[in-house]
mmCIF file of C-alpha atoms in Angstrom:
data_model
loop_
_atom_site.group_PDB
_atom_site.id
_atom_site.type_symbol
_atom_site.label_atom_id
_atom_site.label_comp_id
_atom_site.label_asym_id
_atom_site.label_seq_id
_atom_site.Cartn_x
_atom_site.Cartn_y
_atom_site.Cartn_z
ATOM 1 C CA UNK A 3 0.000 0.000 0.000
ATOM 2 C CA UNK A 4 1.261 3.466 -0.814
ATOM 3 C CA UNK A 5 1.234 5.674 2.280
ATOM 4 C CA UNK A 6 0.286 9.332 2.058
ATOM 5 C CA UNK A 7 2.420 11.976 3.749
ATOM 6 C CA UNK A 8 0.404 13.342 6.671
ATOM 7 C CA UNK A 9 2.897 15.771 8.193
ATOM 8 C CA UNK A 10 1.215 18.812 6.600
ATOM 9 C CA UNK A 11 -2.134 17.780 8.090
ATOM 10 C CA UNK A 12 -0.828 17.993 11.645
ATOM 11 C CA UNK A 13 0.744 21.433 11.335
ATOM 12 C CA UNK A 14 -0.755 24.369 13.251
ATOM 13 C CA UNK A 15 -4.095 25.528 11.859
ATOM 14 C CA UNK A 16 -2.742 28.546 9.979
ATOM 15 C CA UNK A 17 -0.215 26.339 8.152
ATOM 16 C CA UNK A 18 -2.036 23.046 7.767
ATOM 17 C CA UNK A 19 -3.413 21.315 4.704
ATOM 18 C CA UNK A 20 -6.453 19.080 4.814
ATOM 19 C CA UNK A 21 -6.226 15.341 4.309
ATOM 20 C CA UNK A 22 -4.945 14.343 0.855
ATOM 21 C CA UNK A 23 -7.376 13.179 -1.850
ATOM 22 C CA UNK A 24 -6.439 9.530 -1.393
ATOM 23 C CA UNK A 25 -8.141 9.526 2.005
ATOM 24 C CA UNK A 26 -11.484 9.990 0.268
ATOM 25 C CA UNK A 27 -11.150 7.896 -2.887
ATOM 26 C CA UNK A 28 -8.478 5.199 -2.367
ATOM 27 C CA UNK A 29 -9.904 1.821 -1.308
ATOM 28 C CA UNK A 30 -6.595 0.735 0.224
ATOM 29 C CA UNK A 31 -6.536 3.770 2.529
ATOM 30 C CA UNK A 32 -10.205 3.210 3.386
ATOM 31 C CA UNK A 33 -9.227 -0.295 4.528
ATOM 32 C CA UNK A 34 -6.341 1.159 6.525
ATOM 33 C CA UNK A 35 -8.694 3.615 8.211
ATOM 34 C CA UNK A 36 -11.076 0.790 9.127
ATOM 35 C CA UNK A 37 -8.355 -0.577 11.371
ATOM 36 C CA UNK A 38 -6.459 2.526 12.476
ATOM 37 C CA UNK A 39 -9.291 5.040 12.848
ATOM 38 C CA UNK A 40 -12.656 3.300 13.128
ATOM 39 C CA UNK A 41 -11.781 0.163 15.109
ATOM 40 C CA UNK A 42 -9.327 1.348 17.743
ATOM 41 C CA UNK A 43 -11.486 3.812 19.681
ATOM 42 C CA UNK A 44 -15.209 3.962 20.469
ATOM 43 C CA UNK A 45 -17.319 4.117 17.311
ATOM 44 C CA UNK A 46 -21.100 4.426 17.128
ATOM 45 C CA UNK A 47 -22.999 1.370 15.883
ATOM 46 C CA UNK A 48 -26.706 1.835 16.635
ATOM 47 C CA UNK A 49 -28.988 3.108 19.415
ATOM 48 C CA UNK A 50 -30.614 1.438 22.374
ATOM 49 C CA UNK A 51 -34.009 2.289 20.879
ATOM 50 C CA UNK A 52 -33.232 -0.219 18.117
ATOM 51 C CA UNK A 53 -33.675 -2.978 20.723
ATOM 52 C CA UNK A 54 -36.194 -1.443 23.142
ATOM 53 C CA UNK A 55 -37.405 -4.633 24.866
ATOM 54 C CA UNK A 56 -35.800 -7.682 26.459
ATOM 55 C CA UNK A 57 -35.075 -10.276 23.786
ATOM 56 C CA UNK A 58 -34.989 -7.812 20.896
ATOM 57 C CA UNK A 59 -32.221 -8.618 18.408
ATOM 58 C CA UNK A 60 -31.053 -6.634 15.370
ATOM 59 C CA UNK A 61 -28.393 -7.824 12.899
ATOM 60 C CA UNK A 62 -26.113 -5.113 11.495
ATOM 61 C CA UNK A 63 -23.052 -4.936 9.302
ATOM 62 C CA UNK A 64 -20.363 -2.457 10.310
ATOM 63 C CA UNK A 65 -17.112 -2.165 8.350
ATOM 64 C CA UNK A 66 -18.000 -5.461 6.694
ATOM 65 C CA UNK A 67 -18.316 -7.264 10.036
ATOM 66 C CA UNK A 68 -21.600 -9.081 10.775
ATOM 67 C CA UNK A 69 -22.768 -7.962 14.232
ATOM 68 C CA UNK A 70 -25.802 -8.684 16.389
ATOM 69 C CA UNK A 71 -27.247 -6.209 18.889
ATOM 70 C CA UNK A 72 -29.302 -7.907 21.624
ATOM 71 C CA UNK A 73 -31.077 -6.720 24.751
ATOM 72 C CA UNK A 74 -30.449 -9.628 27.120
ATOM 73 C CA UNK A 75 -32.642 -11.013 29.889
ATOM 74 C CA UNK A 76 -31.292 -8.459 32.357
ATOM 75 C CA UNK A 77 -32.167 -5.617 29.892
ATOM 76 C CA UNK A 78 -28.490 -4.980 29.164
ATOM 77 C CA UNK A 79 -27.608 -4.128 25.559
ATOM 78 C CA UNK A 80 -24.910 -6.409 24.182
ATOM 79 C CA UNK A 81 -23.108 -6.645 20.847
ATOM 80 C CA UNK A 82 -21.851 -9.952 19.450
ATOM 81 C CA UNK A 83 -20.322 -11.113 16.226
ATOM 82 C CA UNK A 84 -23.341 -12.548 14.430
ATOM 83 C CA UNK A 85 -21.810 -15.970 13.787
ATOM 84 C CA UNK A 86 -22.127 -19.453 15.210
ATOM 85 C CA UNK A 87 -18.932 -20.780 16.793
ATOM 86 C CA UNK A 88 -19.427 -24.107 15.005
ATOM 87 C CA UNK A 89 -19.108 -23.266 11.297
ATOM 88 C CA UNK A 90 -19.421 -19.478 11.176
ATOM 89 C CA UNK A 91 -23.039 -19.443 10.032
ATOM 90 C CA UNK A 92 -24.956 -16.166 10.343
ATOM 91 C CA UNK A 93 -27.258 -16.576 13.338
ATOM 92 C CA UNK A 94 -29.895 -13.873 12.854
ATOM 93 C CA UNK A 95 -30.657 -12.479 9.407
ATOM 94 C CA UNK A 96 -33.488 -10.057 10.248
ATOM 95 C CA UNK A 97 -34.634 -8.094 13.319
ATOM 96 C CA UNK A 98 -36.691 -10.294 15.660
ATOM 97 C CA UNK A 99 -37.583 -11.157 19.219
ATOM 98 C CA UNK A 100 -35.523 -13.911 20.838
ATOM 99 C CA UNK A 101 -38.142 -15.832 22.830
ATOM 100 C CA UNK A 102 -35.886 -18.617 24.054
ATOM 101 C CA UNK A 103 -32.347 -18.905 22.737
ATOM 102 C CA UNK A 104 -30.441 -17.648 19.727
ATOM 103 C CA UNK A 105 -30.506 -20.744 17.532
ATOM 104 C CA UNK A 106 -28.180 -21.352 14.624
ATOM 105 C CA UNK A 107 -30.303 -22.380 11.622
ATOM 106 C CA UNK A 108 -27.545 -24.698 10.328
ATOM 107 C CA UNK A 109 -26.931 -27.297 13.089
ATOM 108 C CA UNK A 110 -29.131 -25.827 15.828
ATOM 109 C CA UNK A 111 -26.420 -24.837 18.283
ATOM 110 C CA UNK A 112 -28.128 -22.468 20.729
ATOM 111 C CA UNK A 113 -26.918 -19.433 22.672
ATOM 112 C CA UNK A 114 -28.433 -17.452 25.510
ATOM 113 C CA UNK A 115 -28.977 -13.725 25.046
ATOM 114 C CA UNK A 116 -25.883 -13.110 27.193
ATOM 115 C CA UNK A 117 -23.831 -15.129 24.696
ATOM 116 C CA UNK A 118 -23.369 -18.450 26.500
ATOM 117 C CA UNK A 119 -23.465 -21.629 24.394
ATOM 118 C CA UNK A 120 -26.297 -23.611 26.013
ATOM 119 C CA UNK A 121 -27.132 -26.404 23.572
ATOM 120 C CA UNK A 122 -25.191 -28.505 21.034
ATOM 121 C CA UNK A 123 -27.621 -31.148 19.736
ATOM 122 C CA UNK A 124 -26.048 -34.376 18.418
ATOM 123 C CA UNK A 125 -22.540 -32.915 18.697
ATOM 124 C CA UNK A 126 -21.280 -36.247 20.055
ATOM 125 C CA UNK A 127 -23.234 -38.308 17.540
ATOM 126 C CA UNK A 128 -26.949 -39.041 17.147
ATOM 127 C CA UNK A 129 -28.657 -38.601 20.488
ATOM 128 C CA UNK A 130 -25.465 -37.382 22.219
ATOM 129 C CA UNK A 131 -25.641 -33.660 22.875
ATOM 130 C CA UNK A 132 -22.219 -33.301 24.503
ATOM 131 C CA UNK A 133 -18.690 -34.370 23.666
ATOM 132 C CA UNK A 134 -15.468 -34.141 25.718
ATOM 133 C CA UNK A 135 -13.846 -32.153 22.913
ATOM 134 C CA UNK A 136 -16.544 -29.487 22.901
ATOM 135 C CA UNK A 137 -16.241 -27.205 25.939
ATOM 136 C CA UNK A 138 -19.339 -25.013 25.840
ATOM 137 C CA UNK A 139 -17.807 -22.594 28.337
ATOM 138 C CA UNK A 140 -15.160 -21.696 25.738
ATOM 139 C CA UNK A 141 -17.486 -21.444 22.760
ATOM 140 C CA UNK A 142 -19.877 -18.662 23.620
ATOM 141 C CA UNK A 143 -20.632 -15.901 21.156
ATOM 142 C CA UNK A 144 -17.755 -13.532 20.468
ATOM 143 C CA UNK A 145 -18.716 -10.354 22.302
ATOM 144 C CA UNK A 146 -17.691 -6.893 21.148
ATOM 145 C CA UNK A 147 -16.914 -4.330 23.838
ATOM 146 C CA UNK A 148 -19.824 -1.926 24.033
ATOM 147 C CA UNK A 149 -21.159 0.964 26.091
ATOM 148 C CA UNK A 150 -24.468 2.848 26.122
ATOM 149 C CA UNK A 151 -24.412 6.642 26.477
ATOM 150 C CA UNK A 152 -26.887 9.196 25.099
ATOM 151 C CA UNK A 153 -28.655 5.995 23.971
ATOM 152 C CA UNK A 154 -25.871 5.452 21.412
ATOM 153 C CA UNK A 155 -24.386 1.952 21.372
ATOM 154 C CA UNK A 156 -20.648 2.581 21.215
ATOM 155 C CA UNK A 157 -18.309 -0.274 20.281
ATOM 156 C CA UNK A 158 -14.562 -0.814 20.516
ATOM 157 C CA UNK A 159 -13.759 -3.396 17.857
ATOM 158 C CA UNK A 160 -10.050 -3.649 18.681
ATOM 159 C CA UNK A 161 -10.883 -4.405 22.310
ATOM 160 C CA UNK A 162 -7.981 -2.384 23.688
ATOM 161 C CA UNK A 163 -9.268 1.193 24.018
ATOM 162 C CA UNK A 164 -9.447 2.821 27.427
ATOM 163 C CA UNK A 165 -12.832 2.328 29.145
ATOM 164 C CA UNK A 166 -15.508 4.528 27.561
ATOM 165 C CA UNK A 167 -15.860 6.684 30.689
ATOM 166 C CA UNK A 168 -12.112 7.347 30.639
ATOM 167 C CA UNK A 169 -11.744 7.775 26.894
ATOM 168 C CA UNK A 170 -14.645 10.257 26.724
ATOM 169 C CA UNK A 171 -14.338 11.799 30.196
ATOM 170 C CA UNK A 172 -14.129 15.343 28.848
ATOM 171 C CA UNK A 173 -17.341 15.126 26.824
ATOM 172 C CA UNK A 174 -19.197 13.311 29.601
ATOM 173 C CA UNK A 175 -18.266 16.133 31.978
ATOM 174 C CA UNK A 176 -19.237 18.834 29.464
ATOM 175 C CA UNK A 177 -22.697 17.337 28.974
ATOM 176 C CA UNK A 178 -23.227 15.872 32.442
ATOM 177 C CA UNK A 179 -26.548 17.732 32.664
ATOM 178 C CA UNK A 180 -27.910 15.528 29.865
ATOM 179 C CA UNK A 181 -26.915 12.284 31.578
ATOM 180 C CA UNK A 182 -30.521 11.368 32.332
ATOM 181 C CA UNK A 183 -33.272 9.319 30.681
ATOM 182 C CA UNK A 184 -33.742 10.119 27.010
ATOM 183 C CA UNK A 185 -36.932 9.087 25.235
ATOM 184 C CA UNK A 186 -36.738 8.233 21.562
ATOM 185 C CA UNK A 187 -39.533 9.949 19.667
ATOM 186 C CA UNK A 188 -40.465 6.729 17.866
ATOM 187 C CA UNK A 189 -40.946 5.937 14.194
ATOM 188 C CA UNK A 190 -41.442 9.578 13.237
ATOM 189 C CA UNK A 191 -38.202 10.570 14.989
ATOM 190 C CA UNK A 192 -35.798 8.434 13.017
ATOM 191 C CA UNK A 193 -34.715 8.637 9.417
ATOM 192 C CA UNK A 194 -31.843 7.571 7.196
ATOM 193 C CA UNK A 195 -29.898 9.470 4.563
ATOM 194 C CA UNK A 196 -27.701 7.687 2.010
ATOM 195 C CA UNK A 197 -25.024 10.131 0.909
ATOM 196 C CA UNK A 198 -22.506 9.748 -1.910
ATOM 197 C CA UNK A 199 -19.456 10.866 0.004
ATOM 198 C CA UNK A 200 -16.696 9.595 2.218
ATOM 199 C CA UNK A 201 -17.736 9.438 5.873
ATOM 200 C CA UNK A 202 -15.120 11.990 6.893
ATOM 201 C CA UNK A 203 -16.714 14.736 4.797
ATOM 202 C CA UNK A 204 -19.935 14.360 6.782
ATOM 203 C CA UNK A 205 -17.919 14.879 9.976
ATOM 204 C CA UNK A 206 -15.983 17.840 8.592
ATOM 205 C CA UNK A 207 -19.116 19.651 7.482
ATOM 206 C CA UNK A 208 -20.936 19.021 10.762
ATOM 207 C CA UNK A 209 -18.050 20.379 12.836
ATOM 208 C CA UNK A 210 -18.147 23.905 11.467
ATOM 209 C CA UNK A 211 -20.597 26.791 11.348
ATOM 210 C CA UNK A 212 -18.761 28.676 8.584
ATOM 211 C CA UNK A 213 -21.188 27.427 5.901
ATOM 212 C CA UNK A 214 -24.413 28.473 7.652
ATOM 213 C CA UNK A 215 -25.230 31.692 5.746
ATOM 214 C CA UNK A 216 -25.036 30.026 2.343
ATOM 215 C CA UNK A 217 -26.134 26.422 2.949
ATOM 216 C CA UNK A 218 -28.692 26.920 5.758
ATOM 217 C CA UNK A 219 -30.248 30.348 5.159
ATOM 218 C CA UNK A 220 -33.374 29.460 7.141
ATOM 219 C CA UNK A 221 -31.393 28.395 10.194
ATOM 220 C CA UNK A 222 -29.038 31.339 9.803
ATOM 221 C CA UNK A 223 -31.976 33.762 9.796
ATOM 222 C CA UNK A 224 -32.320 33.400 13.573
ATOM 223 C CA UNK A 225 -29.194 31.502 14.699
ATOM 224 C CA UNK A 226 -26.640 33.555 12.810
ATOM 225 C CA UNK A 227 -23.049 32.774 12.044
ATOM 226 C CA UNK A 228 -21.962 35.401 14.577
ATOM 227 C CA UNK A 229 -24.023 33.653 17.275
ATOM 228 C CA UNK A 230 -21.894 30.514 17.010
ATOM 229 C CA UNK A 231 -18.719 29.462 18.808
ATOM 230 C CA UNK A 232 -16.161 26.694 18.340
ATOM 231 C CA UNK A 233 -15.988 23.592 20.526
ATOM 232 C CA UNK A 234 -12.514 22.068 20.490
ATOM 233 C CA UNK A 235 -11.238 19.097 22.479
ATOM 234 C CA UNK A 236 -8.136 17.809 20.656
ATOM 235 C CA UNK A 237 -7.981 14.027 20.180
ATOM 236 C CA UNK A 238 -11.583 13.492 21.275
ATOM 237 C CA UNK A 239 -14.287 15.728 19.793
ATOM 238 C CA UNK A 240 -14.960 19.047 18.118
ATOM 239 C CA UNK A 241 -17.915 21.014 16.862
ATOM 240 C CA UNK A 242 -19.896 24.191 17.331
ATOM 241 C CA UNK A 243 -22.329 25.811 19.700
ATOM 242 C CA UNK A 244 -24.897 28.530 19.309
ATOM 243 C CA UNK A 245 -25.962 31.192 21.768
ATOM 244 C CA UNK A 246 -29.386 31.399 20.101
ATOM 245 C CA UNK A 247 -31.670 28.369 20.196
ATOM 246 C CA UNK A 248 -35.323 29.004 19.404
ATOM 247 C CA UNK A 249 -37.763 26.413 20.750
ATOM 248 C CA UNK A 250 -40.417 25.117 18.404
ATOM 249 C CA UNK A 251 -43.963 26.150 19.296
ATOM 250 C CA UNK A 252 -47.191 24.401 18.331
ATOM 251 C CA UNK A 253 -50.344 26.044 17.039
ATOM 252 C CA UNK A 254 -51.695 26.026 20.599
ATOM 253 C CA UNK A 255 -48.522 27.634 21.959
ATOM 254 C CA UNK A 256 -47.287 24.333 23.406
ATOM 255 C CA UNK A 257 -43.639 23.316 23.458
ATOM 256 C CA UNK A 258 -41.667 20.195 24.197
ATOM 257 C CA UNK A 259 -40.937 19.739 27.914
ATOM 258 C CA UNK A 260 -37.462 20.749 29.057
ATOM 259 C CA UNK A 261 -34.959 18.393 30.591
ATOM 260 C CA UNK A 262 -34.968 18.756 34.357
ATOM 261 C CA UNK A 263 -32.189 20.532 36.194
ATOM 262 C CA UNK A 264 -30.465 22.276 33.301
ATOM 263 C CA UNK A 265 -28.356 25.341 34.042
ATOM 264 C CA UNK A 266 -29.382 28.749 32.698
ATOM 265 C CA UNK A 267 -26.902 28.428 29.822
ATOM 266 C CA UNK A 268 -29.272 26.068 28.054
ATOM 267 C CA UNK A 269 -32.190 28.503 28.105
ATOM 268 C CA UNK A 270 -30.875 29.919 24.836
ATOM 269 C CA UNK A 271 -27.884 27.749 23.858
ATOM 270 C CA UNK A 272 -27.410 24.498 21.957
ATOM 271 C CA UNK A 273 -24.295 22.488 21.094
ATOM 272 C CA UNK A 274 -23.324 20.149 18.264
ATOM 273 C CA UNK A 275 -20.219 17.985 18.371
ATOM 274 C CA UNK A 276 -18.677 15.000 16.653
ATOM 275 C CA UNK A 277 -17.409 12.422 19.081
ATOM 276 C CA UNK A 278 -14.598 10.904 17.030
ATOM 277 C CA UNK A 279 -14.801 8.999 14.878
ATOM 278 C CA UNK A 280 -18.405 8.773 13.626
ATOM 279 C CA UNK A 281 -21.087 10.019 16.046
ATOM 280 C CA UNK A 282 -22.646 13.449 15.526
ATOM 281 C CA UNK A 283 -24.521 14.672 18.602
ATOM 282 C CA UNK A 284 -26.741 17.661 19.311
ATOM 283 C CA UNK A 285 -28.178 18.851 22.644
ATOM 284 C CA UNK A 286 -30.903 21.416 23.351
ATOM 285 C CA UNK A 287 -33.037 22.271 26.379
ATOM 286 C CA UNK A 288 -35.934 20.154 25.067
ATOM 287 C CA UNK A 289 -34.469 17.511 22.738
ATOM 288 C CA UNK A 290 -31.269 15.813 21.661
ATOM 289 C CA UNK A 291 -30.261 13.919 18.572
ATOM 290 C CA UNK A 292 -27.652 11.404 17.494
ATOM 291 C CA UNK A 293 -26.447 10.760 13.960
ATOM 292 C CA UNK A 294 -24.459 7.578 13.472
ATOM 293 C CA UNK A 295 -22.358 7.532 10.326
ATOM 294 C CA UNK A 296 -21.963 4.105 8.732
ATOM 295 C CA UNK A 297 -19.086 4.106 6.206
ATOM 296 C CA UNK A 298 -20.079 1.808 3.331
ATOM 297 C CA UNK A 299 -17.063 2.402 1.084
ATOM 298 C CA UNK A 300 -14.795 5.250 0.016
ATOM 299 C CA UNK A 301 -17.662 7.206 -1.558
ATOM 300 C CA UNK A 302 -20.840 6.142 0.239
ATOM 301 C CA UNK A 303 -22.011 6.816 3.782
ATOM 302 C CA UNK A 304 -25.320 6.073 5.492
ATOM 303 C CA UNK A 305 -26.467 8.553 8.148
ATOM 304 C CA UNK A 306 -28.842 7.109 10.756
ATOM 305 C CA UNK A 307 -30.611 9.953 12.572
ATOM 306 C CA UNK A 308 -32.445 9.587 15.919
ATOM 307 C CA UNK A 309 -34.236 12.316 17.907
ATOM 308 C CA UNK A 310 -34.878 12.143 21.670
ATOM 309 C CA UNK A 311 -37.025 14.036 24.173
ATOM 310 C CA UNK A 312 -37.194 14.665 27.908
ATOM 311 C CA UNK A 313 -40.521 12.837 28.301
ATOM 312 C CA UNK A 314 -41.930 9.616 26.821
ATOM 313 C CA UNK A 315 -45.092 11.261 25.508
ATOM 314 C CA UNK A 316 -44.757 14.367 23.359
ATOM 315 C CA UNK A 317 -47.106 16.127 20.958
ATOM 316 C CA UNK A 318 -47.084 14.000 17.742
ATOM 317 C CA UNK A 319 -47.680 16.977 15.440
ATOM 318 C CA UNK A 320 -44.912 19.000 17.064
ATOM 319 C CA UNK A 321 -42.602 15.999 17.031
ATOM 320 C CA UNK A 322 -43.211 15.465 13.314
ATOM 321 C CA UNK A 323 -42.502 19.139 12.605
ATOM 322 C CA UNK A 324 -39.236 18.898 14.521
ATOM 323 C CA UNK A 325 -38.187 15.831 12.558
ATOM 324 C CA UNK A 326 -39.076 17.492 9.264
ATOM 325 C CA UNK A 327 -37.118 20.599 10.221
ATOM 326 C CA UNK A 328 -33.966 18.651 11.081
ATOM 327 C CA UNK A 329 -34.311 16.478 8.005
ATOM 328 C CA UNK A 330 -34.425 19.619 5.867
ATOM 329 C CA UNK A 331 -31.287 20.981 7.542
ATOM 330 C CA UNK A 332 -29.369 17.731 7.068
ATOM 331 C CA UNK A 333 -30.566 17.373 3.483
ATOM 332 C CA UNK A 334 -29.316 20.892 2.751
ATOM 333 C CA UNK A 335 -25.804 19.604 3.479
ATOM 334 C CA UNK A 336 -25.938 16.766 0.959
ATOM 335 C CA UNK A 337 -24.996 18.769 -2.121
ATOM 336 C CA UNK A 338 -22.004 20.173 -0.206
ATOM 337 C CA UNK A 339 -20.498 16.892 0.944
ATOM 338 C CA UNK A 340 -21.220 15.202 -2.374
ATOM 339 C CA UNK A 341 -19.683 18.159 -4.216
ATOM 340 C CA UNK A 342 -16.535 17.947 -2.093
ATOM 341 C CA UNK A 343 -16.381 14.212 -2.757
ATOM 342 C CA UNK A 344 -16.422 14.782 -6.518
ATOM 343 C CA UNK A 345 -13.791 17.448 -5.996
ATOM 344 C CA UNK A 346 -11.443 14.913 -4.412
ATOM 345 C CA UNK A 347 -10.954 13.392 -7.858
ATOM 346 C CA UNK A 348 -9.149 16.552 -8.993
ATOM 347 C CA UNK A 349 -5.502 15.403 -8.969
ATOM 348 C CA UNK A 350 -3.988 18.798 -8.176
ATOM 349 C CA UNK A 351 -6.029 19.376 -5.009
ATOM 350 C CA UNK A 352 -3.696 19.192 -2.012
ATOM 351 C CA UNK A 353 -6.291 18.804 0.732
ATOM 352 C CA UNK A 354 -7.094 22.504 0.839
ATOM 353 C CA UNK A 355 -6.241 25.222 3.332
ATOM 354 C CA UNK A 356 -8.175 26.127 6.446
ATOM 355 C CA UNK A 357 -9.510 29.479 7.564
ATOM 356 C CA UNK A 358 -7.436 30.200 10.693
ATOM 357 C CA UNK A 359 -10.517 31.846 12.222
ATOM 358 C CA UNK A 360 -13.325 29.512 11.173
ATOM 359 C CA UNK A 361 -11.995 25.977 10.561
ATOM 360 C CA UNK A 362 -10.437 25.011 13.890
ATOM 361 C CA UNK A 363 -12.933 22.210 14.711
ATOM 362 C CA UNK A 364 -12.506 20.587 11.282
ATOM 363 C CA UNK A 365 -8.725 20.874 11.443
ATOM 364 C CA UNK A 366 -8.762 19.084 14.806
ATOM 365 C CA UNK A 367 -10.624 16.172 13.227
ATOM 366 C CA UNK A 368 -8.131 15.983 10.342
ATOM 367 C CA UNK A 369 -5.208 16.103 12.757
ATOM 368 C CA UNK A 370 -6.780 13.308 14.845
ATOM 369 C CA UNK A 371 -7.266 11.073 11.792
ATOM 370 C CA UNK A 372 -3.711 11.757 10.656
ATOM 371 C CA UNK A 373 -2.348 11.001 14.112
ATOM 372 C CA UNK A 374 -4.196 7.682 14.291
ATOM 373 C CA UNK A 375 -2.874 6.658 10.896
ATOM 374 C CA UNK A 376 0.694 7.681 11.682
ATOM 375 C CA UNK A 377 0.628 5.709 14.939
ATOM 376 C CA UNK A 378 -0.763 2.677 13.103
ATOM 377 C CA UNK A 379 1.894 2.876 10.406
ATOM 378 C CA UNK A 380 4.662 3.272 12.977
ATOM 379 C CA UNK A 381 3.385 0.155 14.744
ATOM 380 C CA UNK A 382 3.417 -1.794 11.493
ATOM 381 C CA UNK A 383 6.960 -0.725 10.727
ATOM 382 C CA UNK A 384 8.108 -1.707 14.208
ATOM 383 C CA UNK A 385 6.493 -5.119 13.813
ATOM 384 C CA UNK A 386 8.280 -5.661 10.523
#
């Protein structure tokens, strides 16, 4: 694999270039990023609302890996590799309720919802369901490290990241006031956008407010560019905040209920950050949202959007309006990220230059990606 030179990406903001074109269009570098960037930390996979009840199971594919999200008998959300330990057969091929055990459709090996292998019919021959060479205690489902926060199911595929609470301590402290029950708005509060761009462009665009006047004129009409501020936590997250958040009001003057116990800051403020690598989060006094980016290949990303409220029952009409408003905002960004993706096929583009005043959050993300890749490459060279 040809390695790109990333030194210019990690220079100070007023001297730095963006990531080279190859990081958006080269399949070999996409595969390198799968390991070095997306698997080594805590990436977003799904949300707890995808498996709301005990026994719920949802199969997903992330970075080509077949995974299974299950809410076990103790109501804990778990993530497993979606394969039988016998012959690697896919266990669950569609969302469903696990009434008893997770049964492999091939030879009927069965697993509990906490991953234990509990049944191996005829494994020792007809009528013999055990065998000395088959130790069930060693053949449970392969579990992926996971953590639930802001209802996002975060996974660490490499298995060696610091605990989630340590790795993301800064963000957890910043948003400690939102560490309380969140209620998914239901079917009308989730939607999916398939975007023809590299996943990183979706992050880069979300991090900055610079584009508001031209791409989001409706939003900018009341939450102006000059009302925004940068949020910068090197190596962990970056984004933007606004000092002007206008609550949505229904025809009867009603509004969504506020989260309890918020400080006065949130009366008029809202914040939007990317928790590296792929989770875009937004918090407001009366609702939050999470966008989980699923990288499909170098030039395709799926955005799974979920909206949450402070109470389980909210006004359906108001909720639908809120979803439609956010969908419009996120759709307004599509032509931008897809346009930048097409631009990455211009061979003379060097990654671009950043505005020293406006692009700090995006530069931090580039520098983090570059740092992860450089560390990975150094480790490979040392191993060789």
